[in-house]
C-alpha atoms as an extended CHARMM CRD file, in Angstrom:
* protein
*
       213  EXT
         1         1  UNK       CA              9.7340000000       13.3640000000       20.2270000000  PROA      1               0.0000000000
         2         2  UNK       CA             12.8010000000       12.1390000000       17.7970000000  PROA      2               0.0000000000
         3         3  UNK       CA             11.8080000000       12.1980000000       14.0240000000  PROA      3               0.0000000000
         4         4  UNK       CA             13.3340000000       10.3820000000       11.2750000000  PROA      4               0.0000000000
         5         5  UNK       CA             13.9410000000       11.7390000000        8.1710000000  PROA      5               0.0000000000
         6         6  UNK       CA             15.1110000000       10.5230000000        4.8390000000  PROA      6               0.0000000000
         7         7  UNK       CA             14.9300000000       13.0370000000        2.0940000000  PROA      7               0.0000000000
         8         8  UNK       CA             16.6270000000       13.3980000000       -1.0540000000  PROA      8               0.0000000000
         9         9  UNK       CA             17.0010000000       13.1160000000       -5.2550000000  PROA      9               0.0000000000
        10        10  UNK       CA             18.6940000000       10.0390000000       -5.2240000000  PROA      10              0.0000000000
        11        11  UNK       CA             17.2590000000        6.2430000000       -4.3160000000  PROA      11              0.0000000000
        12        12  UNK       CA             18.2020000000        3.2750000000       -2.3340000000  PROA      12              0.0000000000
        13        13  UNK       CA             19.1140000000       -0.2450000000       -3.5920000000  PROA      13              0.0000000000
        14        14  UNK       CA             19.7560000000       -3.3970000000       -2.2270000000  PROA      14              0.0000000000
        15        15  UNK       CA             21.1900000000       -6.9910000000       -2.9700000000  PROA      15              0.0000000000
        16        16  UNK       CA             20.4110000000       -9.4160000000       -0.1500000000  PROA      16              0.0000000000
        17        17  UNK       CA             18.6790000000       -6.4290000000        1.9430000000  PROA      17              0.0000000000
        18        18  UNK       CA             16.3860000000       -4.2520000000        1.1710000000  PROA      18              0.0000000000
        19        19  UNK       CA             17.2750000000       -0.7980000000       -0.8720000000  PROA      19              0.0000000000
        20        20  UNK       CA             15.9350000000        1.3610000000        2.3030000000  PROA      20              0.0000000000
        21        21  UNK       CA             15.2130000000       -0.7160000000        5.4670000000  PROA      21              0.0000000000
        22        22  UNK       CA             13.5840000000        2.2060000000        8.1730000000  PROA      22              0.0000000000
        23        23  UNK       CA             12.3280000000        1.4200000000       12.1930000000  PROA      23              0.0000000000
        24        24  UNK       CA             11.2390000000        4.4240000000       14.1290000000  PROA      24              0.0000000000
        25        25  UNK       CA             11.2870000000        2.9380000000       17.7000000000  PROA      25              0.0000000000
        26        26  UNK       CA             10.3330000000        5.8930000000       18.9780000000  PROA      26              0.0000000000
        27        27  UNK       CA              7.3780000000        8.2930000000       19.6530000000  PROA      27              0.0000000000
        28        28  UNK       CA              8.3230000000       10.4460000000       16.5180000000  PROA      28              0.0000000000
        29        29  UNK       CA              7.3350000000       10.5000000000       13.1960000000  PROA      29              0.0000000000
        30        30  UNK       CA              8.8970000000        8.9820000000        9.9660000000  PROA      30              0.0000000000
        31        31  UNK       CA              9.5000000000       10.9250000000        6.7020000000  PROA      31              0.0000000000
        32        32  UNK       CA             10.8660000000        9.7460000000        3.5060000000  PROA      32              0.0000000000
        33        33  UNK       CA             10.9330000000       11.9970000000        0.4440000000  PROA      33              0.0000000000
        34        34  UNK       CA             12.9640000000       10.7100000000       -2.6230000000  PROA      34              0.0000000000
        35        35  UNK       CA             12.4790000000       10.7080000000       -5.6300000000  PROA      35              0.0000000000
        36        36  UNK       CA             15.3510000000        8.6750000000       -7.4860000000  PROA      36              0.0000000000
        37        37  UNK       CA             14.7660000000        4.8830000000       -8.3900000000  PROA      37              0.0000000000
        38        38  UNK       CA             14.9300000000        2.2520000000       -5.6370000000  PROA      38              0.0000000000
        39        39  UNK       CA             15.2130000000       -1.9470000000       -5.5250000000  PROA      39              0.0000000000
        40        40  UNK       CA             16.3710000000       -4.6280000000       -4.7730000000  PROA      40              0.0000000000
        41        41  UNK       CA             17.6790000000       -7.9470000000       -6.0390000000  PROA      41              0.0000000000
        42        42  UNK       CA             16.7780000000      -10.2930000000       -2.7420000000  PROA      42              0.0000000000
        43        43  UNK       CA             14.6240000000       -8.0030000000       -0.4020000000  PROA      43              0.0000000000
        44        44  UNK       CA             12.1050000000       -5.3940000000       -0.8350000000  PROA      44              0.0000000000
        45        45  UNK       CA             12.5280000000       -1.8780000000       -2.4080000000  PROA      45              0.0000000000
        46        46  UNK       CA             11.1330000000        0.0950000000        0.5230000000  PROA      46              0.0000000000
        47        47  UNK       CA             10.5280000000       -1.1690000000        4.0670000000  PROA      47              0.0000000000
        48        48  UNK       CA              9.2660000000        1.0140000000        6.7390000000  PROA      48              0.0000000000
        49        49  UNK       CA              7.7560000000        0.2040000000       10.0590000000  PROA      49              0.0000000000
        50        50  UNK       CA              6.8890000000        2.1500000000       13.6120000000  PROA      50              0.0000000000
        51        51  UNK       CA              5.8700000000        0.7590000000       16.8770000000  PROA      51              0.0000000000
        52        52  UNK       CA              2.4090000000        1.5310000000       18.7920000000  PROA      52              0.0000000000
        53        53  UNK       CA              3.8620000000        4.5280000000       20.6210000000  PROA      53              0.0000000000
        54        54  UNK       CA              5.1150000000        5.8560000000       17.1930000000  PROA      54              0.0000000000
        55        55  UNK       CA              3.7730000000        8.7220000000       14.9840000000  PROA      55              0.0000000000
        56        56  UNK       CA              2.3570000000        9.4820000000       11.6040000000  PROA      56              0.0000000000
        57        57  UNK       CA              4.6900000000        7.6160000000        8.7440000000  PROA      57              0.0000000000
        58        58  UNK       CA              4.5380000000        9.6590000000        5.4740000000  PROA      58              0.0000000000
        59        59  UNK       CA              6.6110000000        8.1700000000        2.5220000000  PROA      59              0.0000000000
        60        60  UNK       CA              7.0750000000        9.8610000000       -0.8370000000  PROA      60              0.0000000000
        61        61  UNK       CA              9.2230000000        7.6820000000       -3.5210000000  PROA      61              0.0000000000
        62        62  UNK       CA             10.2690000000        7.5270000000       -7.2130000000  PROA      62              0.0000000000
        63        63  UNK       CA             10.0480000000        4.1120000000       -9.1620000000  PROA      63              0.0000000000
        64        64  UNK       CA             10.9350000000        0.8840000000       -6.9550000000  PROA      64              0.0000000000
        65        65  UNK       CA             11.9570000000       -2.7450000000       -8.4610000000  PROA      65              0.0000000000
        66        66  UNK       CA             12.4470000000       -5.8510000000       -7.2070000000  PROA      66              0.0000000000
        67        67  UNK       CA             13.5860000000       -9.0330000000       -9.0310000000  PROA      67              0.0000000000
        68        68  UNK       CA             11.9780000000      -11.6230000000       -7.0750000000  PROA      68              0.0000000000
        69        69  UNK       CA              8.9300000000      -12.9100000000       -6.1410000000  PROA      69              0.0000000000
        70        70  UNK       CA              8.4960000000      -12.8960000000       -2.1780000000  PROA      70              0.0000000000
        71        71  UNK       CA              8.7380000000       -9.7580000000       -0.6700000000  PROA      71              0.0000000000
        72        72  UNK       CA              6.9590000000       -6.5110000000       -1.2110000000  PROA      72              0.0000000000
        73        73  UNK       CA              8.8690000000       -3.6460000000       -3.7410000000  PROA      73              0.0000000000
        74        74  UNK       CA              7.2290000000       -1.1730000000       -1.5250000000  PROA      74              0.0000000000
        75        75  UNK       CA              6.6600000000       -2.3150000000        1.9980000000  PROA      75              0.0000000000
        76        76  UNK       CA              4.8660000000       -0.0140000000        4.6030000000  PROA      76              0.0000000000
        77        77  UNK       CA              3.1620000000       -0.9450000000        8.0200000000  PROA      77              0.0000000000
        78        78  UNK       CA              2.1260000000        1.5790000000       10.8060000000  PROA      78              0.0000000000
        79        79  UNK       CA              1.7680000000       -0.1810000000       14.1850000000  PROA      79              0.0000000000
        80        80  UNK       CA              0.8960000000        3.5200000000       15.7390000000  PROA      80              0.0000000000
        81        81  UNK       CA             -1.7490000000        3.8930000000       18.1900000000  PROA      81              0.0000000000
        82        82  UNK       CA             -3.0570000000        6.9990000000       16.3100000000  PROA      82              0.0000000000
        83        83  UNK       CA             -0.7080000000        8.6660000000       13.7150000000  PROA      83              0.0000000000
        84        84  UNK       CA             -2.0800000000        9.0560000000       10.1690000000  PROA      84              0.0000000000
        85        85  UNK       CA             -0.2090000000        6.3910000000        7.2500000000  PROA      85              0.0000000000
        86        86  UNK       CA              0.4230000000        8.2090000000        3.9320000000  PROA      86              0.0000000000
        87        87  UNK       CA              2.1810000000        6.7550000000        1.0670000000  PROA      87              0.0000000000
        88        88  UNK       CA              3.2170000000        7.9180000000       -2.4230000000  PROA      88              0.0000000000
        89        89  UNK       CA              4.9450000000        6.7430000000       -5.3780000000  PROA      89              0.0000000000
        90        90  UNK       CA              6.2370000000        8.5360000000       -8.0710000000  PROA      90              0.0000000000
        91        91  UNK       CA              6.4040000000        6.3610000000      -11.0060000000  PROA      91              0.0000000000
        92        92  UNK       CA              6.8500000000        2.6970000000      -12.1260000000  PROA      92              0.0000000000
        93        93  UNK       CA              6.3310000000        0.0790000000       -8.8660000000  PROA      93              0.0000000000
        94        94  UNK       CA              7.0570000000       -3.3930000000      -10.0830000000  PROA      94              0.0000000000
        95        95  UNK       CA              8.3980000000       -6.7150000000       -8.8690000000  PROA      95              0.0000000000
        96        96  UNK       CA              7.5150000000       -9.4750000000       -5.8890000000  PROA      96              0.0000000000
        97        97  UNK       CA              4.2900000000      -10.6960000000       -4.4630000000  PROA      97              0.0000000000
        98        98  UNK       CA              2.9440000000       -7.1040000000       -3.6940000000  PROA      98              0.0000000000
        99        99  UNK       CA              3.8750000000       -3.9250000000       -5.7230000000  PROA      99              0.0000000000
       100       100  UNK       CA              2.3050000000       -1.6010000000       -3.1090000000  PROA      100             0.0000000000
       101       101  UNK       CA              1.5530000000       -3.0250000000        0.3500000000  PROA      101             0.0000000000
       102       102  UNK       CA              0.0670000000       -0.2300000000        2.7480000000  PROA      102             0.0000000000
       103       103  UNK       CA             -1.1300000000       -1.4820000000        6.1140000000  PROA      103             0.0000000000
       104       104  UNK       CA             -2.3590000000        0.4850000000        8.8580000000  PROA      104             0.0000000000
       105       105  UNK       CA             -2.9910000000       -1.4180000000       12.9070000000  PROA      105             0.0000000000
       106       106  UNK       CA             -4.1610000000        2.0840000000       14.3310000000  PROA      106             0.0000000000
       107       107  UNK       CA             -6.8770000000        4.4530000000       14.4390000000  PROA      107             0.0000000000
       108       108  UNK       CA             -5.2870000000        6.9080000000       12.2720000000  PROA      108             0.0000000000
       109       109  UNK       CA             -5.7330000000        7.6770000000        8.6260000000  PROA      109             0.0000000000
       110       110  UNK       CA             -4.8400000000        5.2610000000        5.8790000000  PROA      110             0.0000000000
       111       111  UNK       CA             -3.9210000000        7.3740000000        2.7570000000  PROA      111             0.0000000000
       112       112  UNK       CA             -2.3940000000        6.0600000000       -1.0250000000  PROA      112             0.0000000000
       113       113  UNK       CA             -1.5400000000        7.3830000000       -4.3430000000  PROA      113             0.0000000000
       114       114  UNK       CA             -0.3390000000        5.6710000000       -6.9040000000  PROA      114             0.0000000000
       115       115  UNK       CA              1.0550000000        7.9420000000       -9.6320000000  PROA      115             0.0000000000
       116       116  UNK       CA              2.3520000000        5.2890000000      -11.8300000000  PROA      116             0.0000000000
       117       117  UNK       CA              1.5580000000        1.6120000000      -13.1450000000  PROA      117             0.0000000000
       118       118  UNK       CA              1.6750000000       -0.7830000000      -10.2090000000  PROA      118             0.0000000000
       119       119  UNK       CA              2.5250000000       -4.6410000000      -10.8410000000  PROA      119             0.0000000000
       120       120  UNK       CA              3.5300000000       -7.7710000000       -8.9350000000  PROA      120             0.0000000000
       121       121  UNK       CA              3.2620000000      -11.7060000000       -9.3280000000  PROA      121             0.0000000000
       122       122  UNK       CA             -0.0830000000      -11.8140000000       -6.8790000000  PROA      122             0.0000000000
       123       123  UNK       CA             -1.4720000000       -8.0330000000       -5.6760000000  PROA      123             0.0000000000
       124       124  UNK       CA             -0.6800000000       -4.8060000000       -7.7250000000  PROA      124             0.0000000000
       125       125  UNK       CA             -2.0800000000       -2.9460000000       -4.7390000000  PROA      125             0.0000000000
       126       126  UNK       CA             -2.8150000000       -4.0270000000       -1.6630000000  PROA      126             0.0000000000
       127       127  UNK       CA             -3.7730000000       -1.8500000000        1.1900000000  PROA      127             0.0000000000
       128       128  UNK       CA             -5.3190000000       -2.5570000000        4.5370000000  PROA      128             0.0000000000
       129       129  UNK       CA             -7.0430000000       -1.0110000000        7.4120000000  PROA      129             0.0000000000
       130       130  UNK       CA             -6.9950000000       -3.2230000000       11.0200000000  PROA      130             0.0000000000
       131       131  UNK       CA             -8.0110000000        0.1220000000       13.0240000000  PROA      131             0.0000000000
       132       132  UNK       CA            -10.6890000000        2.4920000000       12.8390000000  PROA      132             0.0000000000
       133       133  UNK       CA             -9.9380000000        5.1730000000       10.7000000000  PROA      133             0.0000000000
       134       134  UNK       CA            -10.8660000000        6.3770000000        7.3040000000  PROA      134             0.0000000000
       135       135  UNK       CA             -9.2950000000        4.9580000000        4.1600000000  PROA      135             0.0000000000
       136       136  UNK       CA             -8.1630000000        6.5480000000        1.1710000000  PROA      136             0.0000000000
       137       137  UNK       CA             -6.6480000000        4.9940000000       -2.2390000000  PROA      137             0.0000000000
       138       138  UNK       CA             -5.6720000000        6.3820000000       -5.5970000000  PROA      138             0.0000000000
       139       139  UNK       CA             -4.2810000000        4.8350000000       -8.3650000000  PROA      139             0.0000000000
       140       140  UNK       CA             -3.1700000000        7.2730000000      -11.5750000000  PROA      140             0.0000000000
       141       141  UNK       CA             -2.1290000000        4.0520000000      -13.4940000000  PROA      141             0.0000000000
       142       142  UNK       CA             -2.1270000000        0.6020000000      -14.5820000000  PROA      142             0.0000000000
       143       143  UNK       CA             -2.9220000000       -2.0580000000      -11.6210000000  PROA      143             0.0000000000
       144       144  UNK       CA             -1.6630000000       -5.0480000000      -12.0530000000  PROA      144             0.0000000000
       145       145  UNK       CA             -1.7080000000       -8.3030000000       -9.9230000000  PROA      145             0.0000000000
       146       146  UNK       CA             -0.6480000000      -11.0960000000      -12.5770000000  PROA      146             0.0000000000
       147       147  UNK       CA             -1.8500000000      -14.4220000000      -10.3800000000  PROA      147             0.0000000000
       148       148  UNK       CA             -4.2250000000      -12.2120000000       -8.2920000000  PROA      148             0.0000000000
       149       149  UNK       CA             -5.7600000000       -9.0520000000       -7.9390000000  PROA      149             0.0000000000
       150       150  UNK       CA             -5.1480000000       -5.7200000000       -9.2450000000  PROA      150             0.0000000000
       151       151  UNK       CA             -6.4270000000       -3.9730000000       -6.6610000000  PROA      151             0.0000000000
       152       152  UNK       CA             -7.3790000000       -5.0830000000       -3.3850000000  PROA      152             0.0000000000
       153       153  UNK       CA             -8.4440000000       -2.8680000000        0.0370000000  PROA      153             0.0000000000
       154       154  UNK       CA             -9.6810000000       -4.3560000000        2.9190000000  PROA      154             0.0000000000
       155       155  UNK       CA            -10.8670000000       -3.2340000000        6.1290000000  PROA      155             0.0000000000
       156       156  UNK       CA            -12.0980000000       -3.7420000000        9.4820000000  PROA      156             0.0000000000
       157       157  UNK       CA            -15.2530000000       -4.0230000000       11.7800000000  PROA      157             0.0000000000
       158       158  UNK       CA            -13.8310000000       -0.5080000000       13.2500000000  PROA      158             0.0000000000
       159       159  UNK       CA            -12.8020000000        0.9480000000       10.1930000000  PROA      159             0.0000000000
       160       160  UNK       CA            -14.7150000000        4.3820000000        9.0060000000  PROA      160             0.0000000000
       161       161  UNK       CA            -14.9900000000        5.3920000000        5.6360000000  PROA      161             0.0000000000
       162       162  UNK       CA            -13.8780000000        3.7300000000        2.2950000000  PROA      162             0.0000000000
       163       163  UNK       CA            -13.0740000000        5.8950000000       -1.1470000000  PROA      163             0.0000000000
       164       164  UNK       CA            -11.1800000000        4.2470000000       -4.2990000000  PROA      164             0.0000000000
       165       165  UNK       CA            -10.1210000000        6.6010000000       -7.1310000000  PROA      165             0.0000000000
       166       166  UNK       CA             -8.5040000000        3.9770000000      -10.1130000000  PROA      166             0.0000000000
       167       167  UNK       CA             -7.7250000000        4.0600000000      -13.4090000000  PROA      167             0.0000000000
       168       168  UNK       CA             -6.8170000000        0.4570000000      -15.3150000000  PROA      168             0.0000000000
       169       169  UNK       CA             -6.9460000000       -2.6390000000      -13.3110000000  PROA      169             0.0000000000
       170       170  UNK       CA             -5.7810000000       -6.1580000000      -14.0650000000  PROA      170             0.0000000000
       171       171  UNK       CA             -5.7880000000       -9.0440000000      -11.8440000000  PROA      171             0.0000000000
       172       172  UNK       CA             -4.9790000000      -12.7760000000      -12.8960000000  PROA      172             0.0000000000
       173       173  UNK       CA             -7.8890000000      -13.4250000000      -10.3960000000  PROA      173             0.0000000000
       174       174  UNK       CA             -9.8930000000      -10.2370000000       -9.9190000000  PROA      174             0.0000000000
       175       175  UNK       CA             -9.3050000000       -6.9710000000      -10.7710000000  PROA      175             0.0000000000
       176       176  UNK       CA            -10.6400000000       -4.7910000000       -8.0420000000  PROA      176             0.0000000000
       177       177  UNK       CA            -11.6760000000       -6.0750000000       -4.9480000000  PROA      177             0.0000000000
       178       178  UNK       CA            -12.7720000000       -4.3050000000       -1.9860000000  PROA      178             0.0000000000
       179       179  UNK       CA            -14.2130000000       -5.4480000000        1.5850000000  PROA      179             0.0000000000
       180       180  UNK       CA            -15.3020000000       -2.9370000000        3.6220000000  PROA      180             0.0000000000
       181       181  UNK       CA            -15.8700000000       -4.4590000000        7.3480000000  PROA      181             0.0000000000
       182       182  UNK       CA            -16.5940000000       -1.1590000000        8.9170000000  PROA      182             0.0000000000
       183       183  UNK       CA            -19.7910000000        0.7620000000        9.1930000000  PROA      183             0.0000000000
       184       184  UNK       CA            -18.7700000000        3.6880000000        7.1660000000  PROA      184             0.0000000000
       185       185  UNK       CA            -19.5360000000        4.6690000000        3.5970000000  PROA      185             0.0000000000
       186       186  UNK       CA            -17.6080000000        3.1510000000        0.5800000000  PROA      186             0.0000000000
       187       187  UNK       CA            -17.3400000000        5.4100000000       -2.5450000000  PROA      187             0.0000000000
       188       188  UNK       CA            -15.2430000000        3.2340000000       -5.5240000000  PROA      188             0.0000000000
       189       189  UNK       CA            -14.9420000000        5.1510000000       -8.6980000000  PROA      189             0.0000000000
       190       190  UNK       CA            -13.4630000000        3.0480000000      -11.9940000000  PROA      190             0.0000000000
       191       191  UNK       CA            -12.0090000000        5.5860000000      -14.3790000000  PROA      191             0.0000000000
       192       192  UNK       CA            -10.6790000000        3.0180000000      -17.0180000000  PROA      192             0.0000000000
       193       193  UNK       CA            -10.6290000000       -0.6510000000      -17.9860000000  PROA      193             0.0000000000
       194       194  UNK       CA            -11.1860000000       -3.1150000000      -14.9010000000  PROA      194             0.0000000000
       195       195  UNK       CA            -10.5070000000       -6.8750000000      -15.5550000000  PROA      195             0.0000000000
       196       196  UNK       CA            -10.6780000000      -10.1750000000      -13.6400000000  PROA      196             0.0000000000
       197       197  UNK       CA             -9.2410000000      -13.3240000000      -15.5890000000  PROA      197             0.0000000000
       198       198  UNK       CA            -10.4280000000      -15.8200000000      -13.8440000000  PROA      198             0.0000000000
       199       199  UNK       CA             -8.7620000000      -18.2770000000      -11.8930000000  PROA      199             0.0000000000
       200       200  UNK       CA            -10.7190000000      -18.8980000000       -8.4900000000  PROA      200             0.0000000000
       201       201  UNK       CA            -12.8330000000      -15.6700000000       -9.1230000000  PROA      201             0.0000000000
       202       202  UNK       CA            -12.9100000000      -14.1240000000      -12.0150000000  PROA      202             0.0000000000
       203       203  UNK       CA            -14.5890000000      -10.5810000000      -11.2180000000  PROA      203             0.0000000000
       204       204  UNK       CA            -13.8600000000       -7.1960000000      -12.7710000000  PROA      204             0.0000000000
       205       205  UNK       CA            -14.8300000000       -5.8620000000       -9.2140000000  PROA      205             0.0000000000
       206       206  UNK       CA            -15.6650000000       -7.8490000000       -6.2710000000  PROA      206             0.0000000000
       207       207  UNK       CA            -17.2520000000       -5.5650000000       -3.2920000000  PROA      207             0.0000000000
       208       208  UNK       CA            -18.5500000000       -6.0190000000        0.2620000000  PROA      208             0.0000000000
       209       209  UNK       CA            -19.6670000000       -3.5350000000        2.7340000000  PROA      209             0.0000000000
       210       210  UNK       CA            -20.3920000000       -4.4520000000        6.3450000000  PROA      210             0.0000000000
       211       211  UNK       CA            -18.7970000000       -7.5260000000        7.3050000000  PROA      211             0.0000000000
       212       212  UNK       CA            -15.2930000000       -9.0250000000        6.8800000000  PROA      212             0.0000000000
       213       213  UNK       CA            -15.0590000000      -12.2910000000        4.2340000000  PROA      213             0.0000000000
């Protein structure tokens, strides 16, 4: 097993990349723990990916930007077979289509916290669960999707169990939106002001339990 760590105080930051661009190929597991301020002008903030033979990804960052509107400020996919997906950030997450993408193609755990206000163009959050295990999403700040949803969590037939912990959400659309395919339980807990402005849906929270829309 070959790890791959990136640790540190300081951030990453990119022009026509992306400000940290990280592939374990391997069987190990990925670790990134920063905590300075990341971006991008052309790509996305943070980009991580594994493979199906990989291990459990667990990013920690500070506050990520991006100044444009198609990729993801913080990008993070686990392809693994059965390693756990955990991701943090530390403050502000702003810029592109998603602020926060999190998906998971594995049977492992799916697990975010947002400690900070989150806000794109489309999705402020977006996290989603295309294996079978458990998924887990907090969100210590503002949500905000401005031409779509605030929050949104999806998951598959597979999937097991579905808990939500937010505070504000705004989406230009919806604000929270959840879609549980799996036959586990789905606990969603609003702690502050949740708001859906219309356009094509217009819910404060839209949620569905047993079947994938």
């Amino acid at each position: 097993l070959k790890s791959l760590s990136v640790t540190g105080t300081g951030g990453f930051t990119g022009r026509s990349g992306d400000g940290a661009n990280i592939l374990q190929q391997g069987t190990g597991s990925v670790t990134m723990n920063i905590s300075g301020a990341s971006g991008s002008t052309s790509g996305s903030g943070i980009f991580v990916r594994n493979t199906a033979i990989g291990g459990d990804i667990d990013v920690t960052t500070g506050a990520v930007t991006i100044a444009n509107t198609v990729n993801n400020a913080v990008d993070v996919q686990s392809d693994s077979a059965d390693g756990d997906l955990t991701v943090r950030t530390n403050g502000a997450v702003s810029g592109g289509r998603t602020g926060l993408l999190a998906v998971h193609n594995g049977t492992g755990a799916l697990n975010v916290t947002a400690n900070g206000n989150t806000s794109s163009d489309v999705f402020g959050i977006n996290v989603q669960h295309n294996g079978s295990g458990t998924t887990n999403v907090i969100s210590t700040g503002i949500a905000t999707g401005a031409d779509g949803n605030g929050i949104t969590i999806s998951t598959e037939v597979d999937a097991a169990d579905v808990t939500l912990v937010a505070q504000d959400s705004f989406g230009g659309i919806n604000g929270i939106v959840v879609i549980a395919g799996g036959s586990g339980a789905t606990h969603i807990t609003a702690n502050g002001n949740t708001t859906g402005a219309g356009g094509g849906g217009g819910d404060g929270i839209f949620a569905r339990t047993g079947s994938v829309v």
